[in-house]
Amino acid sequence: MKKIAVIGFGFMGVVHAKNVITAPDLKLCAIIDNRDGDIFAGIESTGNAGELNLPLEKLKQVQVYKTLQKCVTKQQPDAVIICVPLFLHYELTKQALNLGLNVLLEKPFCPVPEQCQELIELAHTKQKILMIAHCVRFAPEWQFLAECIKNQRYGELQLISTSRIGGEPTWGVWQDEKTKQYCGGSLLDLLIHDIDFTNYCLGFPATININLKCDEYWEIALNYPSSPAKISIKGGFLHRHSTFESTCAATFANGSIRFSSLEPGVIHVGADTGTETVNVSGDAYCNELEYFIGCIKHRLKPEKCLPEFSMQTIEVCNKISQSILN
Ligand SMILES: NC(=O)c1ccc[n+]([C@@H]2O[C@H](COP(=O)([O-])OP(=O)(O)OC[C@H]3O[C@@H](n4cnc5c(N)ncnc54)[C@H](O)[C@@H]3O)[C@@H](O)[C@H]2O)c1
């Protein structure tokens, strides 16, 4: 039974805490949050992707700490899941690794590649698993697409067109005009999901073109040396409270596939011979957690989501931001 502590009990921390507490072979030994007041107040209305069915009574029995140091002294966790705002990723991950803990860090890695590199080396020195939680790699619809690209189920890939749009977050640090500037905007908060996914499938882009940018909305074209396919990544923040939707369309030599977050688990396939629906199941965050725990148990590198790769995704995002300044 592995003991897991969740650091940061906000929007994503609640999701991870729920998944740990409901996993048969894991113990949620602590929640660490430095907020004053009752951290459980109002959590029924927080969390990611709608209805979470939170085991509230069980969660309330978990020991809460204000600092990681105190938690480690009392609980000796095997791993932490870090779910704090981006500008705290470096410090908290460094602290956790120095305390000898395995770390699942919410995406994105750190804003500065040198910080990422330092943490990768620290994890190596301490012989601990460090994985960045790029959940899209673990989402069944996207896994289906990755397999179609790899095994050419519908022939050679010609196009991937993604869109990820929603209102600017209304919770946590996003409510503070000054602090939110250190959260990376829609590029590092939203679009990085799709950029990381296309990097995962195709390598790293040779050229990047910003076709359109309007405030926090982007239309980006990526060109990968490994593939002649056209890659279009669109989306960003609209006004607060705008409905969230992530969609993907991919076309191959012999067929096209489409899916949307508004219709989870359903993949529409169109080909000259007719239409087909492929149903997939599973939860990206549960899959991601299970994979991370498997890596800890078997002392395996998280090959499916290496921190070195997550750092390169940060570098791609930094190139995108810089190209808008030039
Ligand atoms: N994978 C996804 O789908 C997804 C979705 C949303 C957010 N995220 C990522 O999750 C991370 C957290 O985002 P969020 O929306 O959950 O943030 P949030 O603001 O809702 O929650 C952050 C929590 O961290 C706590 N915190 C702040 N500093 C702390 C410290 N030093 N020690 C302990 N606790 C501290 C805050 O009190 C708060 O409760 C970000 O990196 C974000 O990009 C991922």
mmCIF file of C-alpha atoms and ligand atoms in Angstrom:
data_model
loop_
_atom_site.group_PDB
_atom_site.id
_atom_site.type_symbol
_atom_site.label_atom_id
_atom_site.label_comp_id
_atom_site.label_asym_id
_atom_site.label_seq_id
_atom_site.Cartn_x
_atom_site.Cartn_y
_atom_site.Cartn_z
ATOM 1 C CA MET A 1 0.000 0.000 0.000
ATOM 2 C CA LYS A 2 1.659 3.249 -1.147
ATOM 3 C CA LYS A 3 1.100 6.387 0.962
ATOM 4 C CA ILE A 4 0.314 9.489 -1.075
ATOM 5 C CA ALA A 5 -0.019 13.127 0.008
ATOM 6 C CA VAL A 6 -1.692 15.768 -2.137
ATOM 7 C CA ILE A 7 -0.205 19.275 -2.019
ATOM 8 C CA GLY A 8 -2.672 22.042 -2.908
ATOM 9 C CA PHE A 9 -6.321 21.193 -2.338
ATOM 10 C CA GLY A 10 -7.889 23.376 -5.033
ATOM 11 C CA PHE A 11 -9.411 22.596 -8.426
ATOM 12 C CA MET A 12 -6.997 19.758 -9.334
ATOM 13 C CA GLY A 13 -5.965 18.725 -5.816
ATOM 14 C CA VAL A 14 -9.547 17.674 -5.095
ATOM 15 C CA VAL A 15 -9.595 15.478 -8.218
ATOM 16 C CA HIS A 16 -6.334 13.745 -7.317
ATOM 17 C CA ALA A 17 -7.310 13.357 -3.644
ATOM 18 C CA LYS A 18 -10.529 11.662 -4.733
ATOM 19 C CA ASN A 19 -8.718 9.319 -7.091
ATOM 20 C CA VAL A 20 -6.143 8.362 -4.459
ATOM 21 C CA ILE A 21 -8.737 7.777 -1.744
ATOM 22 C CA THR A 22 -10.823 5.553 -4.013
ATOM 23 C CA ALA A 23 -7.875 3.510 -5.387
ATOM 24 C CA PRO A 24 -7.737 0.089 -3.672
ATOM 25 C CA ASP A 25 -3.945 -0.039 -3.253
ATOM 26 C CA LEU A 26 -3.311 3.576 -2.186
ATOM 27 C CA LYS A 27 -3.658 5.506 1.054
ATOM 28 C CA LEU A 28 -4.263 9.249 1.018
ATOM 29 C CA CYS A 29 -2.097 9.910 4.087
ATOM 30 C CA ALA A 30 -2.285 13.720 4.022
ATOM 31 C CA ILE A 31 -3.503 16.856 2.345
ATOM 32 C CA ILE A 32 -1.165 19.836 2.474
ATOM 33 C CA ASP A 33 -2.582 23.285 1.885
ATOM 34 C CA ASN A 34 -1.427 26.573 3.371
ATOM 35 C CA ARG A 35 -4.835 28.259 3.030
ATOM 36 C CA ASP A 36 -6.406 29.606 6.223
ATOM 37 C CA GLY A 37 -9.875 28.376 7.183
ATOM 38 C CA ASP A 38 -11.742 25.177 6.349
ATOM 39 C CA ILE A 39 -10.214 23.731 3.173
ATOM 40 C CA PHE A 40 -13.248 21.445 2.761
ATOM 41 C CA ALA A 41 -15.750 24.309 2.633
ATOM 42 C CA GLY A 42 -17.465 24.449 -0.773
ATOM 43 C CA ILE A 43 -15.500 21.589 -2.343
ATOM 44 C CA GLU A 44 -18.689 20.005 -3.683
ATOM 45 C CA SER A 45 -18.683 22.785 -6.284
ATOM 46 C CA THR A 46 -14.988 22.568 -7.147
ATOM 47 C CA GLY A 47 -13.094 19.945 -9.126
ATOM 48 C CA ASN A 48 -12.543 19.207 -12.753
ATOM 49 C CA ALA A 49 -14.955 18.001 -15.434
ATOM 50 C CA GLY A 50 -18.265 18.123 -13.697
ATOM 51 C CA GLU A 51 -19.726 15.588 -11.292
ATOM 52 C CA LEU A 52 -17.021 14.086 -9.085
ATOM 53 C CA ASN A 53 -19.080 12.185 -6.517
ATOM 54 C CA LEU A 54 -16.655 13.183 -3.811
ATOM 55 C CA PRO A 55 -16.347 10.824 -0.829
ATOM 56 C CA LEU A 56 -16.616 13.885 1.435
ATOM 57 C CA GLU A 57 -16.778 12.110 4.787
ATOM 58 C CA LYS A 58 -13.690 10.031 3.984
ATOM 59 C CA LEU A 59 -11.812 13.108 2.744
ATOM 60 C CA LYS A 60 -12.586 15.009 5.926
ATOM 61 C CA GLN A 61 -10.893 12.274 7.971
ATOM 62 C CA VAL A 62 -7.580 12.812 6.169
ATOM 63 C CA GLN A 63 -4.914 14.652 8.156
ATOM 64 C CA VAL A 64 -4.348 18.215 6.894
ATOM 65 C CA TYR A 65 -0.986 19.996 7.168
ATOM 66 C CA LYS A 66 0.104 23.522 6.321
ATOM 67 C CA THR A 67 3.613 22.500 5.254
ATOM 68 C CA LEU A 68 5.204 19.547 3.501
ATOM 69 C CA GLN A 69 7.972 19.331 6.100
ATOM 70 C CA LYS A 70 5.455 18.723 8.925
ATOM 71 C CA CYS A 71 3.595 16.153 6.869
ATOM 72 C CA VAL A 72 6.755 14.202 6.041
ATOM 73 C CA THR A 73 7.861 14.077 9.675
ATOM 74 C CA LYS A 74 4.495 12.667 10.778
ATOM 75 C CA GLN A 75 3.358 10.572 7.789
ATOM 76 C CA GLN A 76 6.398 9.523 5.716
ATOM 77 C CA PRO A 77 4.563 9.431 2.376
ATOM 78 C CA ASP A 78 5.996 7.512 -0.596
ATOM 79 C CA ALA A 79 4.944 10.202 -3.044
ATOM 80 C CA VAL A 80 3.295 13.582 -3.393
ATOM 81 C CA ILE A 81 0.982 14.940 -6.051
ATOM 82 C CA ILE A 82 1.711 18.647 -6.421
ATOM 83 C CA CYS A 83 -1.297 20.720 -7.478
ATOM 84 C CA VAL A 84 -0.287 24.316 -6.779
ATOM 85 C CA PRO A 85 -0.151 27.276 -9.190
ATOM 86 C CA LEU A 86 2.645 27.275 -11.787
ATOM 87 C CA PHE A 87 4.920 29.798 -10.082
ATOM 88 C CA LEU A 88 5.216 27.462 -7.054
ATOM 89 C CA HIS A 89 6.064 24.322 -9.060
ATOM 90 C CA TYR A 90 9.840 24.705 -8.880
ATOM 91 C CA GLU A 91 10.156 25.393 -5.138
ATOM 92 C CA LEU A 92 7.724 22.711 -3.982
ATOM 93 C CA THR A 93 9.029 20.024 -6.342
ATOM 94 C CA LYS A 94 12.601 20.759 -5.240
ATOM 95 C CA GLN A 95 11.563 20.533 -1.609
ATOM 96 C CA ALA A 96 9.715 17.249 -2.141
ATOM 97 C CA LEU A 97 12.605 15.620 -4.019
ATOM 98 C CA ASN A 98 15.087 16.798 -1.375
ATOM 99 C CA LEU A 99 12.845 15.165 1.237
ATOM 100 C CA GLY A 100 13.204 11.883 -0.693
ATOM 101 C CA LEU A 101 9.697 11.773 -2.197
ATOM 102 C CA ASN A 102 8.506 10.611 -5.602
ATOM 103 C CA VAL A 103 6.648 13.437 -7.346
ATOM 104 C CA LEU A 104 3.695 13.665 -9.705
ATOM 105 C CA LEU A 105 3.622 17.371 -10.599
ATOM 106 C CA GLU A 106 0.576 18.890 -12.259
ATOM 107 C CA LYS A 107 1.283 20.304 -15.703
ATOM 108 C CA PRO A 108 2.971 22.480 -16.845
ATOM 109 C CA PHE A 109 6.498 21.608 -15.601
ATOM 110 C CA CYS A 110 8.260 24.913 -14.660
ATOM 111 C CA PRO A 111 8.204 28.091 -16.731
ATOM 112 C CA VAL A 112 12.003 28.220 -17.049
ATOM 113 C CA PRO A 113 13.759 25.245 -18.766
ATOM 114 C CA GLU A 114 16.812 25.612 -16.468
ATOM 115 C CA GLN A 115 14.508 24.991 -13.475
ATOM 116 C CA CYS A 116 13.124 21.880 -15.203
ATOM 117 C CA GLN A 117 16.644 20.623 -15.915
ATOM 118 C CA GLU A 118 17.702 21.165 -12.301
ATOM 119 C CA LEU A 119 14.709 19.167 -11.036
ATOM 120 C CA ILE A 120 15.333 16.353 -13.540
ATOM 121 C CA GLU A 121 18.916 16.100 -12.253
ATOM 122 C CA LEU A 122 17.774 16.242 -8.637
ATOM 123 C CA ALA A 123 15.277 13.406 -9.205
ATOM 124 C CA HIS A 124 18.073 11.404 -10.806
ATOM 125 C CA THR A 125 20.467 12.054 -7.888
ATOM 126 C CA LYS A 126 17.794 11.159 -5.324
ATOM 127 C CA GLN A 127 16.687 8.164 -7.441
ATOM 128 C CA LYS A 128 13.059 9.271 -7.296
ATOM 129 C CA ILE A 129 10.346 9.268 -9.945
ATOM 130 C CA LEU A 130 9.434 12.695 -11.278
ATOM 131 C CA MET A 131 6.546 12.803 -13.721
ATOM 132 C CA ILE A 132 4.608 15.778 -15.041
ATOM 133 C CA ALA A 133 0.854 15.138 -15.156
ATOM 134 C CA HIS A 134 0.139 15.614 -18.858
ATOM 135 C CA CYS A 135 -3.275 13.987 -18.540
ATOM 136 C CA VAL A 136 -4.145 14.124 -22.268
ATOM 137 C CA ARG A 137 -1.548 11.401 -22.924
ATOM 138 C CA PHE A 138 -3.647 9.182 -20.648
ATOM 139 C CA ALA A 139 -7.108 10.102 -21.990
ATOM 140 C CA PRO A 140 -8.687 7.163 -23.900
ATOM 141 C CA GLU A 141 -9.820 9.202 -26.932
ATOM 142 C CA TRP A 142 -6.365 10.725 -27.353
ATOM 143 C CA GLN A 143 -4.706 7.348 -26.768
ATOM 144 C CA PHE A 144 -6.843 5.977 -29.613
ATOM 145 C CA LEU A 145 -5.612 8.804 -31.849
ATOM 146 C CA ALA A 146 -1.970 8.205 -30.812
ATOM 147 C CA GLU A 147 -2.356 4.523 -31.736
ATOM 148 C CA CYS A 148 -3.963 5.400 -35.096
ATOM 149 C CA ILE A 149 -0.970 7.620 -35.878
ATOM 150 C CA LYS A 150 1.521 4.946 -34.808
ATOM 151 C CA ASN A 151 -0.032 1.903 -36.474
ATOM 152 C CA GLN A 152 -1.525 3.791 -39.464
ATOM 153 C CA ARG A 153 -4.950 2.234 -38.846
ATOM 154 C CA TYR A 154 -6.476 4.673 -41.360
ATOM 155 C CA GLY A 155 -3.309 5.237 -43.390
ATOM 156 C CA GLU A 156 -0.787 8.026 -43.152
ATOM 157 C CA LEU A 157 -1.608 11.038 -40.995
ATOM 158 C CA GLN A 158 -2.444 14.188 -42.970
ATOM 159 C CA LEU A 159 -3.905 16.614 -40.431
ATOM 160 C CA ILE A 160 -4.491 17.136 -36.730
ATOM 161 C CA SER A 161 -6.680 20.089 -35.808
ATOM 162 C CA THR A 162 -7.331 20.691 -32.116
ATOM 163 C CA SER A 163 -9.365 23.316 -30.325
ATOM 164 C CA ARG A 164 -9.382 23.903 -26.552
ATOM 165 C CA ILE A 165 -11.484 26.852 -25.454
ATOM 166 C CA GLY A 166 -12.999 27.948 -22.186
ATOM 167 C CA GLY A 167 -13.502 30.892 -19.905
ATOM 168 C CA GLU A 168 -10.486 32.135 -17.988
ATOM 169 C CA PRO A 169 -10.492 30.237 -14.660
ATOM 170 C CA THR A 170 -12.567 31.887 -11.959
ATOM 171 C CA TRP A 171 -10.908 30.221 -8.974
ATOM 172 C CA GLY A 172 -7.673 30.369 -6.958
ATOM 173 C CA VAL A 173 -4.901 32.689 -8.071
ATOM 174 C CA TRP A 174 -6.745 33.503 -11.298
ATOM 175 C CA GLN A 175 -8.910 35.863 -9.242
ATOM 176 C CA ASP A 176 -5.921 38.053 -8.508
ATOM 177 C CA GLU A 177 -4.954 40.265 -11.470
ATOM 178 C CA LYS A 178 -1.290 40.484 -10.366
ATOM 179 C CA THR A 179 -0.646 36.853 -9.389
ATOM 180 C CA LYS A 180 -2.369 35.379 -12.424
ATOM 181 C CA GLN A 181 0.353 36.922 -14.592
ATOM 182 C CA TYR A 182 2.690 34.234 -13.218
ATOM 183 C CA CYS A 183 0.423 31.353 -14.291
ATOM 184 C CA GLY A 184 1.479 31.281 -17.947
ATOM 185 C CA GLY A 185 -1.805 32.427 -19.507
ATOM 186 C CA SER A 186 -3.845 30.224 -21.818
ATOM 187 C CA LEU A 187 -0.733 28.951 -23.621
ATOM 188 C CA LEU A 188 0.729 27.194 -20.558
ATOM 189 C CA ASP A 189 -2.615 26.522 -18.898
ATOM 190 C CA LEU A 190 -4.687 25.174 -21.801
ATOM 191 C CA LEU A 191 -2.929 24.897 -25.150
ATOM 192 C CA ILE A 192 0.058 23.088 -23.672
ATOM 193 C CA HIS A 193 -2.181 19.997 -23.428
ATOM 194 C CA ASP A 194 -2.497 19.773 -27.228
ATOM 195 C CA ILE A 195 1.059 20.926 -27.939
ATOM 196 C CA ASP A 196 2.401 18.241 -25.601
ATOM 197 C CA PHE A 197 0.187 15.639 -27.277
ATOM 198 C CA THR A 198 1.340 16.435 -30.831
ATOM 199 C CA ASN A 199 4.954 16.497 -29.581
ATOM 200 C CA TYR A 200 4.329 13.107 -27.951
ATOM 201 C CA CYS A 201 3.154 11.657 -31.275
ATOM 202 C CA LEU A 202 5.428 13.457 -33.712
ATOM 203 C CA GLY A 203 8.576 14.641 -31.946
ATOM 204 C CA PHE A 204 9.398 18.343 -31.791
ATOM 205 C CA PRO A 205 8.325 20.987 -34.312
ATOM 206 C CA ALA A 206 10.854 22.460 -36.727
ATOM 207 C CA THR A 207 8.730 25.511 -37.465
ATOM 208 C CA ILE A 208 6.028 27.334 -35.569
ATOM 209 C CA ASN A 209 3.657 29.890 -37.075
ATOM 210 C CA ILE A 210 1.223 32.014 -35.147
ATOM 211 C CA ASN A 211 -1.619 32.532 -37.589
ATOM 212 C CA LEU A 212 -3.786 34.548 -35.246
ATOM 213 C CA LYS A 213 -3.657 35.880 -31.709
ATOM 214 C CA CYS A 214 -6.400 37.869 -30.053
ATOM 215 C CA ASP A 215 -5.746 38.545 -26.375
ATOM 216 C CA GLU A 216 -5.659 35.037 -24.838
ATOM 217 C CA TYR A 217 -6.893 33.208 -27.979
ATOM 218 C CA TRP A 218 -4.322 31.588 -30.293
ATOM 219 C CA GLU A 219 -4.196 29.841 -33.661
ATOM 220 C CA ILE A 220 -0.881 28.081 -34.059
ATOM 221 C CA ALA A 221 0.482 25.942 -36.915
ATOM 222 C CA LEU A 222 3.247 23.456 -36.178
ATOM 223 C CA ASN A 223 5.444 21.650 -38.643
ATOM 224 C CA TYR A 224 7.147 18.417 -37.593
ATOM 225 C CA PRO A 225 10.165 16.997 -39.454
ATOM 226 C CA SER A 226 8.909 13.447 -38.769
ATOM 227 C CA SER A 227 5.629 13.899 -40.672
ATOM 228 C CA PRO A 228 4.203 15.756 -43.689
ATOM 229 C CA ALA A 229 0.951 16.262 -41.713
ATOM 230 C CA LYS A 230 -0.417 19.751 -41.065
ATOM 231 C CA ILE A 231 -0.898 20.471 -37.369
ATOM 232 C CA SER A 232 -3.231 23.223 -36.162
ATOM 233 C CA ILE A 233 -3.638 24.070 -32.471
ATOM 234 C CA LYS A 234 -6.351 26.584 -31.645
ATOM 235 C CA GLY A 235 -7.949 27.925 -28.506
ATOM 236 C CA GLY A 236 -7.465 29.820 -25.297
ATOM 237 C CA PHE A 237 -9.463 31.810 -22.804
ATOM 238 C CA LEU A 238 -12.730 33.551 -23.629
ATOM 239 C CA HIS A 239 -14.726 35.562 -21.113
ATOM 240 C CA ARG A 240 -14.983 34.039 -17.660
ATOM 241 C CA HIS A 241 -17.758 31.436 -17.298
ATOM 242 C CA SER A 242 -17.633 30.518 -21.010
ATOM 243 C CA THR A 243 -18.277 26.783 -21.433
ATOM 244 C CA PHE A 244 -15.199 24.617 -21.811
ATOM 245 C CA GLU A 245 -14.758 22.384 -24.833
ATOM 246 C CA SER A 246 -11.831 20.491 -26.224
ATOM 247 C CA THR A 247 -12.190 19.002 -29.696
ATOM 248 C CA CYS A 248 -9.931 17.126 -32.018
ATOM 249 C CA ALA A 249 -10.192 16.215 -35.692
ATOM 250 C CA ALA A 250 -7.547 14.115 -37.365
ATOM 251 C CA THR A 251 -7.509 13.028 -40.955
ATOM 252 C CA PHE A 252 -5.526 10.180 -42.488
ATOM 253 C CA ALA A 253 -5.139 8.856 -46.045
ATOM 254 C CA ASN A 254 -8.206 6.581 -45.670
ATOM 255 C CA GLY A 255 -10.398 8.143 -42.997
ATOM 256 C CA SER A 256 -10.979 10.875 -40.427
ATOM 257 C CA ILE A 257 -11.659 10.754 -36.706
ATOM 258 C CA ARG A 258 -13.277 13.349 -34.443
ATOM 259 C CA PHE A 259 -14.041 13.626 -30.757
ATOM 260 C CA SER A 260 -15.067 16.244 -28.221
ATOM 261 C CA SER A 261 -14.929 16.634 -24.443
ATOM 262 C CA LEU A 262 -18.683 17.301 -24.610
ATOM 263 C CA GLU A 263 -19.218 13.713 -25.781
ATOM 264 C CA PRO A 264 -16.714 11.725 -23.670
ATOM 265 C CA GLY A 265 -15.756 8.242 -24.795
ATOM 266 C CA VAL A 266 -17.202 8.582 -28.309
ATOM 267 C CA ILE A 267 -14.984 8.743 -31.381
ATOM 268 C CA HIS A 268 -16.621 9.402 -34.744
ATOM 269 C CA VAL A 269 -14.880 7.842 -37.704
ATOM 270 C CA GLY A 270 -15.656 8.773 -41.299
ATOM 271 C CA ALA A 271 -14.302 6.932 -44.326
ATOM 272 C CA ASP A 272 -15.283 6.518 -47.970
ATOM 273 C CA THR A 273 -16.971 3.257 -46.965
ATOM 274 C CA GLY A 274 -19.245 4.872 -44.342
ATOM 275 C CA THR A 275 -19.310 6.089 -40.758
ATOM 276 C CA GLU A 276 -18.365 4.214 -37.621
ATOM 277 C CA THR A 277 -18.441 4.985 -33.909
ATOM 278 C CA VAL A 278 -15.668 3.760 -31.654
ATOM 279 C CA ASN A 279 -16.460 3.762 -27.932
ATOM 280 C CA VAL A 280 -13.637 4.031 -25.415
ATOM 281 C CA SER A 281 -13.738 4.177 -21.639
ATOM 282 C CA GLY A 282 -11.567 5.181 -18.734
ATOM 283 C CA ASP A 283 -10.566 8.329 -16.921
ATOM 284 C CA ALA A 284 -7.416 10.245 -17.895
ATOM 285 C CA TYR A 285 -6.541 11.251 -14.316
ATOM 286 C CA CYS A 286 -7.036 7.709 -12.943
ATOM 287 C CA ASN A 287 -4.975 6.225 -15.785
ATOM 288 C CA GLU A 288 -2.234 8.790 -15.163
ATOM 289 C CA LEU A 289 -2.170 8.028 -11.417
ATOM 290 C CA GLU A 290 -2.110 4.275 -12.005
ATOM 291 C CA TYR A 291 0.797 4.654 -14.413
ATOM 292 C CA PHE A 292 2.765 6.855 -11.980
ATOM 293 C CA ILE A 293 2.216 4.408 -9.106
ATOM 294 C CA GLY A 294 3.281 1.502 -11.367
ATOM 295 C CA CYS A 295 6.537 3.360 -12.083
ATOM 296 C CA ILE A 296 7.169 3.807 -8.341
ATOM 297 C CA LYS A 297 6.358 0.181 -7.525
ATOM 298 C CA HIS A 298 8.556 -1.275 -10.255
ATOM 299 C CA ARG A 299 11.244 1.449 -10.087
ATOM 300 C CA LEU A 300 10.709 2.248 -13.763
ATOM 301 C CA LYS A 301 11.298 5.538 -15.555
ATOM 302 C CA PRO A 302 7.949 7.088 -16.619
ATOM 303 C CA GLU A 303 8.741 6.437 -20.313
ATOM 304 C CA LYS A 304 5.206 7.409 -21.342
ATOM 305 C CA CYS A 305 5.692 10.882 -19.887
ATOM 306 C CA LEU A 306 9.344 11.631 -19.164
ATOM 307 C CA PRO A 307 10.160 14.948 -17.469
ATOM 308 C CA GLU A 308 12.817 15.552 -20.148
ATOM 309 C CA PHE A 309 9.980 15.518 -22.690
ATOM 310 C CA SER A 310 7.803 17.834 -20.572
ATOM 311 C CA MET A 311 10.733 20.253 -20.443
ATOM 312 C CA GLN A 312 10.948 20.224 -24.248
ATOM 313 C CA THR A 313 7.231 21.009 -24.411
ATOM 314 C CA ILE A 314 7.949 24.034 -22.191
ATOM 315 C CA GLU A 315 10.683 25.056 -24.639
ATOM 316 C CA VAL A 316 8.225 24.837 -27.541
ATOM 317 C CA CYS A 317 5.725 26.996 -25.618
ATOM 318 C CA ASN A 318 8.465 29.509 -24.839
ATOM 319 C CA LYS A 319 9.319 29.685 -28.564
ATOM 320 C CA ILE A 320 5.644 30.324 -29.311
ATOM 321 C CA SER A 321 5.482 33.187 -26.774
ATOM 322 C CA GLN A 322 8.750 34.650 -28.029
ATOM 323 C CA SER A 323 7.643 34.545 -31.668
ATOM 324 C CA ILE A 324 4.749 36.856 -30.806
ATOM 325 C CA LEU A 325 7.202 39.389 -29.328
ATOM 326 C CA ASN A 326 9.462 39.432 -32.427
HETATM 327 N N1 LIG B 1 -4.627 18.574 -15.757
HETATM 328 C C1 LIG B 1 -5.631 19.411 -15.785
HETATM 329 O O1 LIG B 1 -6.656 19.156 -16.435
HETATM 330 C C2 LIG B 1 -5.561 20.675 -14.991
HETATM 331 C C3 LIG B 1 -6.697 21.463 -14.801
HETATM 332 C C4 LIG B 1 -6.574 22.602 -14.006
HETATM 333 C C5 LIG B 1 -5.361 22.945 -13.428
HETATM 334 N N2 LIG B 1 -4.250 22.171 -13.658
HETATM 335 C C6 LIG B 1 -2.968 22.507 -13.051
HETATM 336 O O2 LIG B 1 -3.033 22.213 -11.651
HETATM 337 C C7 LIG B 1 -2.232 23.133 -10.917
HETATM 338 C C8 LIG B 1 -3.089 23.757 -9.830
HETATM 339 O O3 LIG B 1 -4.163 24.442 -10.429
HETATM 340 P P1 LIG B 1 -5.566 24.581 -9.686
HETATM 341 O O4 LIG B 1 -6.486 25.145 -10.688
HETATM 342 O O5 LIG B 1 -5.891 23.321 -8.992
HETATM 343 O O6 LIG B 1 -5.213 25.707 -8.605
HETATM 344 P P2 LIG B 1 -6.117 26.193 -7.371
HETATM 345 O O7 LIG B 1 -5.802 27.624 -7.182
HETATM 346 O O8 LIG B 1 -7.520 25.799 -7.525
HETATM 347 O O9 LIG B 1 -5.512 25.357 -6.147
HETATM 348 C C9 LIG B 1 -4.216 25.562 -5.662
HETATM 349 C C10 LIG B 1 -4.197 25.219 -4.172
HETATM 350 O O10 LIG B 1 -2.840 25.258 -3.743
HETATM 351 C C11 LIG B 1 -2.818 25.832 -2.430
HETATM 352 N N3 LIG B 1 -1.459 26.343 -2.196
HETATM 353 C C12 LIG B 1 -0.903 27.475 -2.677
HETATM 354 N N4 LIG B 1 0.374 27.581 -2.217
HETATM 355 C C13 LIG B 1 0.614 26.492 -1.454
HETATM 356 C C14 LIG B 1 1.732 26.046 -0.704
HETATM 357 N N5 LIG B 1 2.900 26.733 -0.687
HETATM 358 N N6 LIG B 1 1.632 24.905 -0.008
HETATM 359 C C15 LIG B 1 0.462 24.199 -0.027
HETATM 360 N N7 LIG B 1 -0.643 24.579 -0.705
HETATM 361 C C16 LIG B 1 -0.557 25.716 -1.416
HETATM 362 C C17 LIG B 1 -3.892 26.914 -2.495
HETATM 363 O O11 LIG B 1 -4.328 27.263 -1.200
HETATM 364 C C18 LIG B 1 -4.974 26.220 -3.316
HETATM 365 O O12 LIG B 1 -5.898 25.527 -2.493
HETATM 366 C C19 LIG B 1 -1.685 24.131 -11.933
HETATM 367 O O13 LIG B 1 -0.386 23.751 -12.279
HETATM 368 C C20 LIG B 1 -2.606 23.985 -13.129
HETATM 369 O O14 LIG B 1 -1.969 24.264 -14.376
HETATM 370 C C21 LIG B 1 -4.348 21.037 -14.402
#
